[in-house]
CSV table of C-alpha atoms in Angstrom, one decimal:
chain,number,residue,atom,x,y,z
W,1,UNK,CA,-9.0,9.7,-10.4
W,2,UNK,CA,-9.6,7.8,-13.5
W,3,UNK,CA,-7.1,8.2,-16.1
W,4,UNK,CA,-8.2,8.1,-19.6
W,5,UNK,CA,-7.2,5.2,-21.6
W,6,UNK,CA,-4.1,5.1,-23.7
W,7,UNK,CA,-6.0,4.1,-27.3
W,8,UNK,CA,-8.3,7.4,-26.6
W,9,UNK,CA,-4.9,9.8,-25.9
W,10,UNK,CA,-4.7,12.3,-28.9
W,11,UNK,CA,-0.9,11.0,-28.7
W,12,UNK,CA,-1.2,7.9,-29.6
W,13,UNK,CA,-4.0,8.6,-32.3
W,14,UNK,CA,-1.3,10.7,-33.4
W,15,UNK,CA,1.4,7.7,-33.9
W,16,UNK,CA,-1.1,5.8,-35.9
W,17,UNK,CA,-2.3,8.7,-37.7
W,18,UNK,CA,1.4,9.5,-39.3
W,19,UNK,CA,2.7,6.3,-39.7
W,20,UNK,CA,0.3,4.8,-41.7
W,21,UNK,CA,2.9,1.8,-43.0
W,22,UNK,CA,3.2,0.3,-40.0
W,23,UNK,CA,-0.2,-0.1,-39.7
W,24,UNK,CA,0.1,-2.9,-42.6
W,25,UNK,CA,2.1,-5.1,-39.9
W,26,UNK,CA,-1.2,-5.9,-38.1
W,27,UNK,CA,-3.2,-5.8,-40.9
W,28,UNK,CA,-1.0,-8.8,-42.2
W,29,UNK,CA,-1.2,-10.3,-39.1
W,30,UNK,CA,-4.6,-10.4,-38.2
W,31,UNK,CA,-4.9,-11.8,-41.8
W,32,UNK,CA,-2.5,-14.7,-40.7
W,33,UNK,CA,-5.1,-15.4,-37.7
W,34,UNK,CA,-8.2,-15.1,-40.2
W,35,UNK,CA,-6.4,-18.0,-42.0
W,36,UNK,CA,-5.7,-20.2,-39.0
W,37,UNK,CA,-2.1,-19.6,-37.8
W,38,UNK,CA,-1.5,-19.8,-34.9
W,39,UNK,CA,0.1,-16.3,-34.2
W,40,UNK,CA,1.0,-14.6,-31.4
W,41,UNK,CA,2.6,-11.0,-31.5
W,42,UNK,CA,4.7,-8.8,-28.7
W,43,UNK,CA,6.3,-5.8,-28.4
W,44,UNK,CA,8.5,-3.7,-25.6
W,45,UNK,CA,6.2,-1.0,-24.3
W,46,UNK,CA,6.0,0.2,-28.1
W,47,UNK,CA,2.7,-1.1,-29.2
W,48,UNK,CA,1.6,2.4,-30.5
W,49,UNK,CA,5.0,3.3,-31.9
W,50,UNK,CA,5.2,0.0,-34.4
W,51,UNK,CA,1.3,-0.4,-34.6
W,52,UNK,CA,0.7,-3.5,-32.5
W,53,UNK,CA,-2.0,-2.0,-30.7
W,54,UNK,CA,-3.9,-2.7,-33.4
W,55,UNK,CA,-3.4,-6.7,-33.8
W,56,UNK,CA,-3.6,-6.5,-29.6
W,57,UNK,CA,-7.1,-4.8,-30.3
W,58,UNK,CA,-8.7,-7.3,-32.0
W,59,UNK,CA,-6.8,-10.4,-30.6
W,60,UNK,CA,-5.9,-9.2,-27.0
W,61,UNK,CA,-5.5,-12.6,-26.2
W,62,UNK,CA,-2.5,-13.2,-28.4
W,63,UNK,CA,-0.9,-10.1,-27.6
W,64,UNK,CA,2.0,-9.8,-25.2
W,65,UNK,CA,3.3,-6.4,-23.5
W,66,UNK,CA,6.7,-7.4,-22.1
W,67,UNK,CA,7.3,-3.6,-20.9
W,68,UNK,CA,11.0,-2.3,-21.1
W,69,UNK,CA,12.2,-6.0,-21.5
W,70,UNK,CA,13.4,-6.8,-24.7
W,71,UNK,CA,15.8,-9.3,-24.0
W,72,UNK,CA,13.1,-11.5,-22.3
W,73,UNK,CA,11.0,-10.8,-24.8
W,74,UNK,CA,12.8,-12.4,-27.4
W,75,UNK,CA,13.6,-15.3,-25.2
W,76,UNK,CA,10.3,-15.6,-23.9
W,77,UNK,CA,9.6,-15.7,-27.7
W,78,UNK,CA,11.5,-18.7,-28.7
W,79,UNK,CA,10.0,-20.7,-25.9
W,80,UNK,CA,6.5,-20.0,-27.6
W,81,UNK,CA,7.6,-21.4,-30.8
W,82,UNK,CA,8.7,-24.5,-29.5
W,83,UNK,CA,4.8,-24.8,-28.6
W,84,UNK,CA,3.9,-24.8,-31.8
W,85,UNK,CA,3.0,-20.6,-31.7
W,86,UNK,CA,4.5,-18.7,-34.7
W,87,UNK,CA,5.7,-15.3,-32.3
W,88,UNK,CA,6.4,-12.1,-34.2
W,89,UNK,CA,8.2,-9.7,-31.2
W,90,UNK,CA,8.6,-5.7,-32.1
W,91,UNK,CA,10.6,-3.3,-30.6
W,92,UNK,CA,13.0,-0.1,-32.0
W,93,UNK,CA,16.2,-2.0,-34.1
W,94,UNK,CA,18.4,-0.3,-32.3
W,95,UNK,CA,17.5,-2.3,-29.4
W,96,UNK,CA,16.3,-5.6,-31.1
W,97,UNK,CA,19.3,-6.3,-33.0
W,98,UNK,CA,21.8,-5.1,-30.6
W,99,UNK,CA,20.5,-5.3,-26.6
W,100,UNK,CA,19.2,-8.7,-27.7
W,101,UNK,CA,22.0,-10.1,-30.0
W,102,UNK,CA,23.1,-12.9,-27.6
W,103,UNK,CA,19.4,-14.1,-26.8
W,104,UNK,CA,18.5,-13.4,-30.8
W,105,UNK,CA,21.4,-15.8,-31.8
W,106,UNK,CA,21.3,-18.7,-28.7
W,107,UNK,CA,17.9,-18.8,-28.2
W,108,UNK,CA,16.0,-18.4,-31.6
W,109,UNK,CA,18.8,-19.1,-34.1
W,110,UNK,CA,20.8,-21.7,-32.4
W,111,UNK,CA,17.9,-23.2,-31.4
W,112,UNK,CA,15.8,-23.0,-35.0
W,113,UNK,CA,13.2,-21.9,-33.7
W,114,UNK,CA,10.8,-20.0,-36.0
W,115,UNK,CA,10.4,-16.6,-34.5
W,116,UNK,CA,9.8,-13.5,-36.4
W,117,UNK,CA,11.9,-10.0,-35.4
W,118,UNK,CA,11.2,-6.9,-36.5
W,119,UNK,CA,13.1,-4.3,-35.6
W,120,UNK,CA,11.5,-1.1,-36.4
W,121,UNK,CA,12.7,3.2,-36.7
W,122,UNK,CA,15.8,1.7,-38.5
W,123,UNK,CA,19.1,3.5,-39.4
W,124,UNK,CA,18.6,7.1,-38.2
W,125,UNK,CA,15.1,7.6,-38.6
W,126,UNK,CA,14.9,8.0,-34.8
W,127,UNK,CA,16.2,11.4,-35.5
W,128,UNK,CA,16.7,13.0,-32.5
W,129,UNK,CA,16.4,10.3,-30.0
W,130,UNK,CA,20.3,9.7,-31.1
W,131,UNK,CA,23.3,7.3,-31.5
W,132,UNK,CA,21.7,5.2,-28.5
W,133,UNK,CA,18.5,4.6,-30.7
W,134,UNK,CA,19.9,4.9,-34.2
W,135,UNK,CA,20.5,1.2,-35.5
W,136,UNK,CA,22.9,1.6,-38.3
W,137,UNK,CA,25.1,-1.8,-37.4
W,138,UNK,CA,22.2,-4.1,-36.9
W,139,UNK,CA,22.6,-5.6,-40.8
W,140,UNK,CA,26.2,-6.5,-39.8
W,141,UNK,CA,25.0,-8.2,-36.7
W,142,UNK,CA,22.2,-10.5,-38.0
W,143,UNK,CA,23.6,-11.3,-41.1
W,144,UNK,CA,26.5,-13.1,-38.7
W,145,UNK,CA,24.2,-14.8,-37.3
W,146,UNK,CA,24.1,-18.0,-38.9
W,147,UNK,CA,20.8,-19.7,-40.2
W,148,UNK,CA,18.9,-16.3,-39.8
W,149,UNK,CA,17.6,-14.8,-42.2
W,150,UNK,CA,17.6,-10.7,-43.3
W,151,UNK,CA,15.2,-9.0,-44.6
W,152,UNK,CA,14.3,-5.3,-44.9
W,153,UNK,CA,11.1,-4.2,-46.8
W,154,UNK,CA,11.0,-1.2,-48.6
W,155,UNK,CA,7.4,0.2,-47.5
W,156,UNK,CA,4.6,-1.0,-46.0
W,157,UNK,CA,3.0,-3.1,-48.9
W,158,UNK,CA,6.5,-5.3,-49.2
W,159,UNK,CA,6.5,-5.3,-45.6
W,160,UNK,CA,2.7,-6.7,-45.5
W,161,UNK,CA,3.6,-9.3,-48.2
W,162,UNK,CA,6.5,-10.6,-46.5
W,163,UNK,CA,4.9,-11.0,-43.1
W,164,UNK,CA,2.3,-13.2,-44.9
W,165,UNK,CA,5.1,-14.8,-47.0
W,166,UNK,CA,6.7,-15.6,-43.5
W,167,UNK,CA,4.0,-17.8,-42.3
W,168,UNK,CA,5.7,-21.0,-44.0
W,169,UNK,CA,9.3,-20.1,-43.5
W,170,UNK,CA,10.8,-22.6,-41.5
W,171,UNK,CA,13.8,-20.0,-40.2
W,172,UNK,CA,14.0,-17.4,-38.0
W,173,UNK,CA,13.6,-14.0,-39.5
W,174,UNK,CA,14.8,-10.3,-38.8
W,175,UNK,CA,12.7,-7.7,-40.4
W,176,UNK,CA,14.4,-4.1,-40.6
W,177,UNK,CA,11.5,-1.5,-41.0
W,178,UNK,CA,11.2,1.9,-41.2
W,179,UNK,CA,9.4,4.5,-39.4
W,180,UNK,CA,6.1,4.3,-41.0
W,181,UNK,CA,6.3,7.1,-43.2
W,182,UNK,CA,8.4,5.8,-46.3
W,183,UNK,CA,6.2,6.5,-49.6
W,184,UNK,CA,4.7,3.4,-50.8
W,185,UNK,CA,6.8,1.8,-54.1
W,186,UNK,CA,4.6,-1.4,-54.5
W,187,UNK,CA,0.9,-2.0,-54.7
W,188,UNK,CA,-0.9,-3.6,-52.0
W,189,UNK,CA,-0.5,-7.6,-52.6
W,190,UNK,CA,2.4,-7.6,-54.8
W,191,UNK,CA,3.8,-11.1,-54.3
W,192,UNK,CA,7.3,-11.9,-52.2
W,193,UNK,CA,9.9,-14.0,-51.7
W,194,UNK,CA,12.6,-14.9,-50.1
W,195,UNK,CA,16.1,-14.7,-51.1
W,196,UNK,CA,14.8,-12.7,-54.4
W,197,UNK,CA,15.7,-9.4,-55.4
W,198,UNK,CA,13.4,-7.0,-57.7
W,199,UNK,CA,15.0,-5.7,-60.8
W,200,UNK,CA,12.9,-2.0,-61.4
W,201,UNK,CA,15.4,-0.7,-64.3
W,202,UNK,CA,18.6,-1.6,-66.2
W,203,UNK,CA,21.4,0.5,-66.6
W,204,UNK,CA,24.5,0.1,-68.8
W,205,UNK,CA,26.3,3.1,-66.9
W,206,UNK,CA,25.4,2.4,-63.2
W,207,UNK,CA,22.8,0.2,-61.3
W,208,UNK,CA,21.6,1.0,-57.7
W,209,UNK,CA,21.2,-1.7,-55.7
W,210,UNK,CA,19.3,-0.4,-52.4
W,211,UNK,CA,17.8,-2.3,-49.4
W,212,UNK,CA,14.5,0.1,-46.8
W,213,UNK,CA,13.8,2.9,-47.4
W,214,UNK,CA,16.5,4.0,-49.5
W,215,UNK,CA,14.4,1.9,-52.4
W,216,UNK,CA,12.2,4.7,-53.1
W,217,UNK,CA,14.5,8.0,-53.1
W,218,UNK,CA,17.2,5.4,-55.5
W,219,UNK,CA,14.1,5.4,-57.8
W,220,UNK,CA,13.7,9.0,-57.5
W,221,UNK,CA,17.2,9.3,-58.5
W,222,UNK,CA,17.6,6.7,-61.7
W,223,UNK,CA,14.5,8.8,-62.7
W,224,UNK,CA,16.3,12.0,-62.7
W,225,UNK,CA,19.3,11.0,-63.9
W,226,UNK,CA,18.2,8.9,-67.1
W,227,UNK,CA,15.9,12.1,-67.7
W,228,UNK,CA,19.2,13.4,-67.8
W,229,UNK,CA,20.8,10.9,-70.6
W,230,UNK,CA,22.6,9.2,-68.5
W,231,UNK,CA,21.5,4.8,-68.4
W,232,UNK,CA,20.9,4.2,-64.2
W,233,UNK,CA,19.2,0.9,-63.5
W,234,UNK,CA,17.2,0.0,-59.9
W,235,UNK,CA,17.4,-3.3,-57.9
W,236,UNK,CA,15.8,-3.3,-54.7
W,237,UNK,CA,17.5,-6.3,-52.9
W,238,UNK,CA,14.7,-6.7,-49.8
W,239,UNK,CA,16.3,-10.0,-48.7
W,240,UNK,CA,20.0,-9.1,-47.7
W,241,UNK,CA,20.5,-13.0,-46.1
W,242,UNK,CA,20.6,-15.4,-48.1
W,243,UNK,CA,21.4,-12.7,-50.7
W,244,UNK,CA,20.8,-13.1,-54.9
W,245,UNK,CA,23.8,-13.5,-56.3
W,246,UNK,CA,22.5,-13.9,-59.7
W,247,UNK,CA,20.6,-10.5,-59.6
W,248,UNK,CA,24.0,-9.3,-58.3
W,249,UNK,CA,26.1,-11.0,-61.1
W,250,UNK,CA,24.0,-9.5,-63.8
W,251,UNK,CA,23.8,-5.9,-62.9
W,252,UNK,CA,27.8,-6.8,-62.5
W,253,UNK,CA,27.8,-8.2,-66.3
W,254,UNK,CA,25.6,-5.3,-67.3
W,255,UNK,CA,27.0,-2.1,-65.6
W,256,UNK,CA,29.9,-0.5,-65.4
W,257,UNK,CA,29.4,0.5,-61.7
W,258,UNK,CA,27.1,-0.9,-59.2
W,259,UNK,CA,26.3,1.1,-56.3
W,260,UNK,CA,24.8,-0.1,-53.2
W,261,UNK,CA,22.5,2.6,-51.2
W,262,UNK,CA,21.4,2.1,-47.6
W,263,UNK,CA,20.3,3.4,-44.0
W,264,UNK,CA,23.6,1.8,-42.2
W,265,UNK,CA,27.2,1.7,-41.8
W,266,UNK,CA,29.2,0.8,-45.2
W,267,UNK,CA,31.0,-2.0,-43.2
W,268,UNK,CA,29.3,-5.0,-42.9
W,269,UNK,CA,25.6,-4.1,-44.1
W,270,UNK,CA,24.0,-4.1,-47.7
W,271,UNK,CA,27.3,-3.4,-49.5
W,272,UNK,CA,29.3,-5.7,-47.8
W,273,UNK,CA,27.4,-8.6,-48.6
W,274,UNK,CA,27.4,-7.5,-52.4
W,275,UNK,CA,31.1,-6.8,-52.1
W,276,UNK,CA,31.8,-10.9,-50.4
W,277,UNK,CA,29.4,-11.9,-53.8
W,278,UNK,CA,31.4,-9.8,-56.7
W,279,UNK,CA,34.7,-10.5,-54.8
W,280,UNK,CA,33.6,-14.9,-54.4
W,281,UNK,CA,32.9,-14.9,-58.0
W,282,UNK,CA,35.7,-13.2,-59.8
W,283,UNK,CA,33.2,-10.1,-60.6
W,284,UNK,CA,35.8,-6.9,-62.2
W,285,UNK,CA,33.4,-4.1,-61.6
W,286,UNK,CA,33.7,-1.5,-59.0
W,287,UNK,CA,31.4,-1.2,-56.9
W,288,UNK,CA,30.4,2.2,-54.6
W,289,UNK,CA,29.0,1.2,-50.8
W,290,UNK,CA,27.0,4.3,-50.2
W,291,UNK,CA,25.7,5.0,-46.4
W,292,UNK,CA,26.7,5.8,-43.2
W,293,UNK,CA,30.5,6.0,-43.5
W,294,UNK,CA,31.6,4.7,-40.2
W,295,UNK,CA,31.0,7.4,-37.9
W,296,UNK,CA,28.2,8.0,-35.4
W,297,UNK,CA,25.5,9.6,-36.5
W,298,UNK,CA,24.2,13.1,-35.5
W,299,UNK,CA,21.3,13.9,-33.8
W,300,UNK,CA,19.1,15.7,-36.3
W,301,UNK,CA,15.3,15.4,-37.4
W,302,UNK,CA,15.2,12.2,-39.9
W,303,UNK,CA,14.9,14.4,-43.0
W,304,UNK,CA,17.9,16.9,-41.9
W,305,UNK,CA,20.1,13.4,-41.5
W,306,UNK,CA,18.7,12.0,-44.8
W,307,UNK,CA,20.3,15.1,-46.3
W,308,UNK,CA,22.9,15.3,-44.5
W,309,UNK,CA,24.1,11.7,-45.3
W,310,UNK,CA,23.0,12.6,-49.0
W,311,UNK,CA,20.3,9.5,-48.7
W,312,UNK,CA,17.3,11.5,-49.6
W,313,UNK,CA,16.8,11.6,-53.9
W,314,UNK,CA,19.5,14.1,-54.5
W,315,UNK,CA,21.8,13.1,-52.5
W,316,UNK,CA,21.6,9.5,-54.0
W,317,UNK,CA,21.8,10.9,-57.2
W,318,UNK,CA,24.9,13.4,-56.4
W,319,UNK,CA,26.7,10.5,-55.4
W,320,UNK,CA,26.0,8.3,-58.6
W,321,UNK,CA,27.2,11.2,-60.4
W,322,UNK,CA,30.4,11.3,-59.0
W,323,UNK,CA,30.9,7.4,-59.5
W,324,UNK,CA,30.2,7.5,-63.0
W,325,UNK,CA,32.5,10.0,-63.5
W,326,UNK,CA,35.3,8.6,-61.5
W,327,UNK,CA,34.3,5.2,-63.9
W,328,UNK,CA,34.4,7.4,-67.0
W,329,UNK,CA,38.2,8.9,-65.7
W,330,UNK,CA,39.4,5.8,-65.2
């Protein structure tokens, strides 16, 4: 009996179909092989779930299906790059920066070897899947990790322009993406870089300083709440290793509050590495590490969590109500 082939199963047309961000991860890498570098790309059995099939479609030969293997994936990886190949290796984050911590940090850090990560369905946008596929601790683990870098793009445009930004990085690289379906908050080709953070608004009362796909919902709020006379500013901070400290240090200088808003647990991600800045540098303003609250998330479609967790717009906003008006009590 013939079987039909996986790209013509109504599934996976479906994957591609509603996700269309990840689709801009082989866009940006076929554009990298258009351009002459020498790219290779591989994934876990999940080439339809992060959009690699794509990139595999129109370079098979540089594509890579390592099955239900991650950790040999990522090792396998780091022995391309010392080739002279520039590897980019997808799988869920929940796997990628926690199955695969030891060979992410001997074999690709340790080694400096220039290997891109990307860790994709971040946080709990894996819904129902649960705790063993929700990755809401892989921040603190890669940010440990010394001489990698952190970054987590807020839709699929930043995520594009950092992939292409990558080509000429000479470290290793996690990328924490979403599921595909964040709304876009930058125009195709917006330019990126490294270690910089993107001031959208300024707020004397509070500034938000979110990381994924809580950029877009944090913007929803400010909106809403400056609409409402209050003054709410909006830093998106894609690069969480190495960190900007001076975009951190001037929202400190600026705002009364600072609040930090992402898809992970309060210790050790986004608003830990904010809290090491403001406390390093003498910084007297209190800061509010909104997230996961160090629990175990539930098992819940990703929009019921988002809710739940009070990450979605309102949420965000409910929450920077209450820590202006603890700041204004005090």
């Amino acid at each position: 009996m013939n079987l039909p082939l996986s790209p013509n199963s109504w599934q996976y047309r479906e994957l591609n179909a509603r996700t269309p961000g990840l689709n801009f991860l082989s866009h940006a890498l076929i554009a990298l092989v258009e351009a002459g570098e020498p790219v290779v790309a591989g994934s876990a059995d999940l080439q339809y779930s992060n959009g690699l099939n794509t990139f595999a479609s129109h370079y098979p030969e540089r594509y890579i299906q390592f099955g239900i293997s991650e950790q040999n994936m990522v090792t396998a990886a780091a022995g391309l790059a010392t080739t002279g190949l520039k590897p980019y290796v997808a799988t869920f984050a929940s796997f990628l920066g926690l199955l695969c911590c030891e060979q992410i940090r001997m074999d690709v850090a340790y080694c400096a070897q220039p290997v891109r990560l990307i860790g994709h369905h971040t946080g709990i946008s894996l819904g129902f899947y649960g705790t063993s596929h929700h990755a809401t601790e892989d921040i603190a683990t890669m940010r440990a990790i010394a001489d990698l870098t952190v970054v987590s793009p807020a839709d699929g445009p930043q995520l594009a322009a950092a992939i292409k930004a990558s080509a000429s990085y000479p470290e290793p690289i996690y990328f924490r993406i979403g599921r595909g379906r964040e709304p876009d908050v930058y125009p195709v080709d917006t330019p990126f870089t490294f270690g910089k953070a993107i001031e959208h608004m300024q707020g004397d009362e509070l500034t938000i300083i979110a990381c994924g796909m809580a950029v877009h919902p944090a913007l929803e709020a400010a909106r809403t709440l400056n609409a409402a006379g209050h003054s709410v500013g909006v830093i998106d901070m894609p690069t969480i290793k190495p960190i900007d400290h001076a975009a951190i240090l001037a929202a400190a200088g600026r705002s009364r509050v600072l609040m930090s808003v992402e898809e992970h647990n309060v210790i050790g991600g986004l608003g830990g590495a904010i809290a090491e800045v403001l406390t390093e540098e003498g910084a007297g303003v209190r800061l509010v590490r909104h997230g996961i609250h160090d629990e175990y998330s539930l098992i819940a479609p990703p929009t019921h969590l988002y809710a739940h967790y009070r990450l979605d717009a309102p949420g965000i906003a409910a929450v920077a109500r209450e820590a202006m008006a603890a700041r204004g009590a005090a």
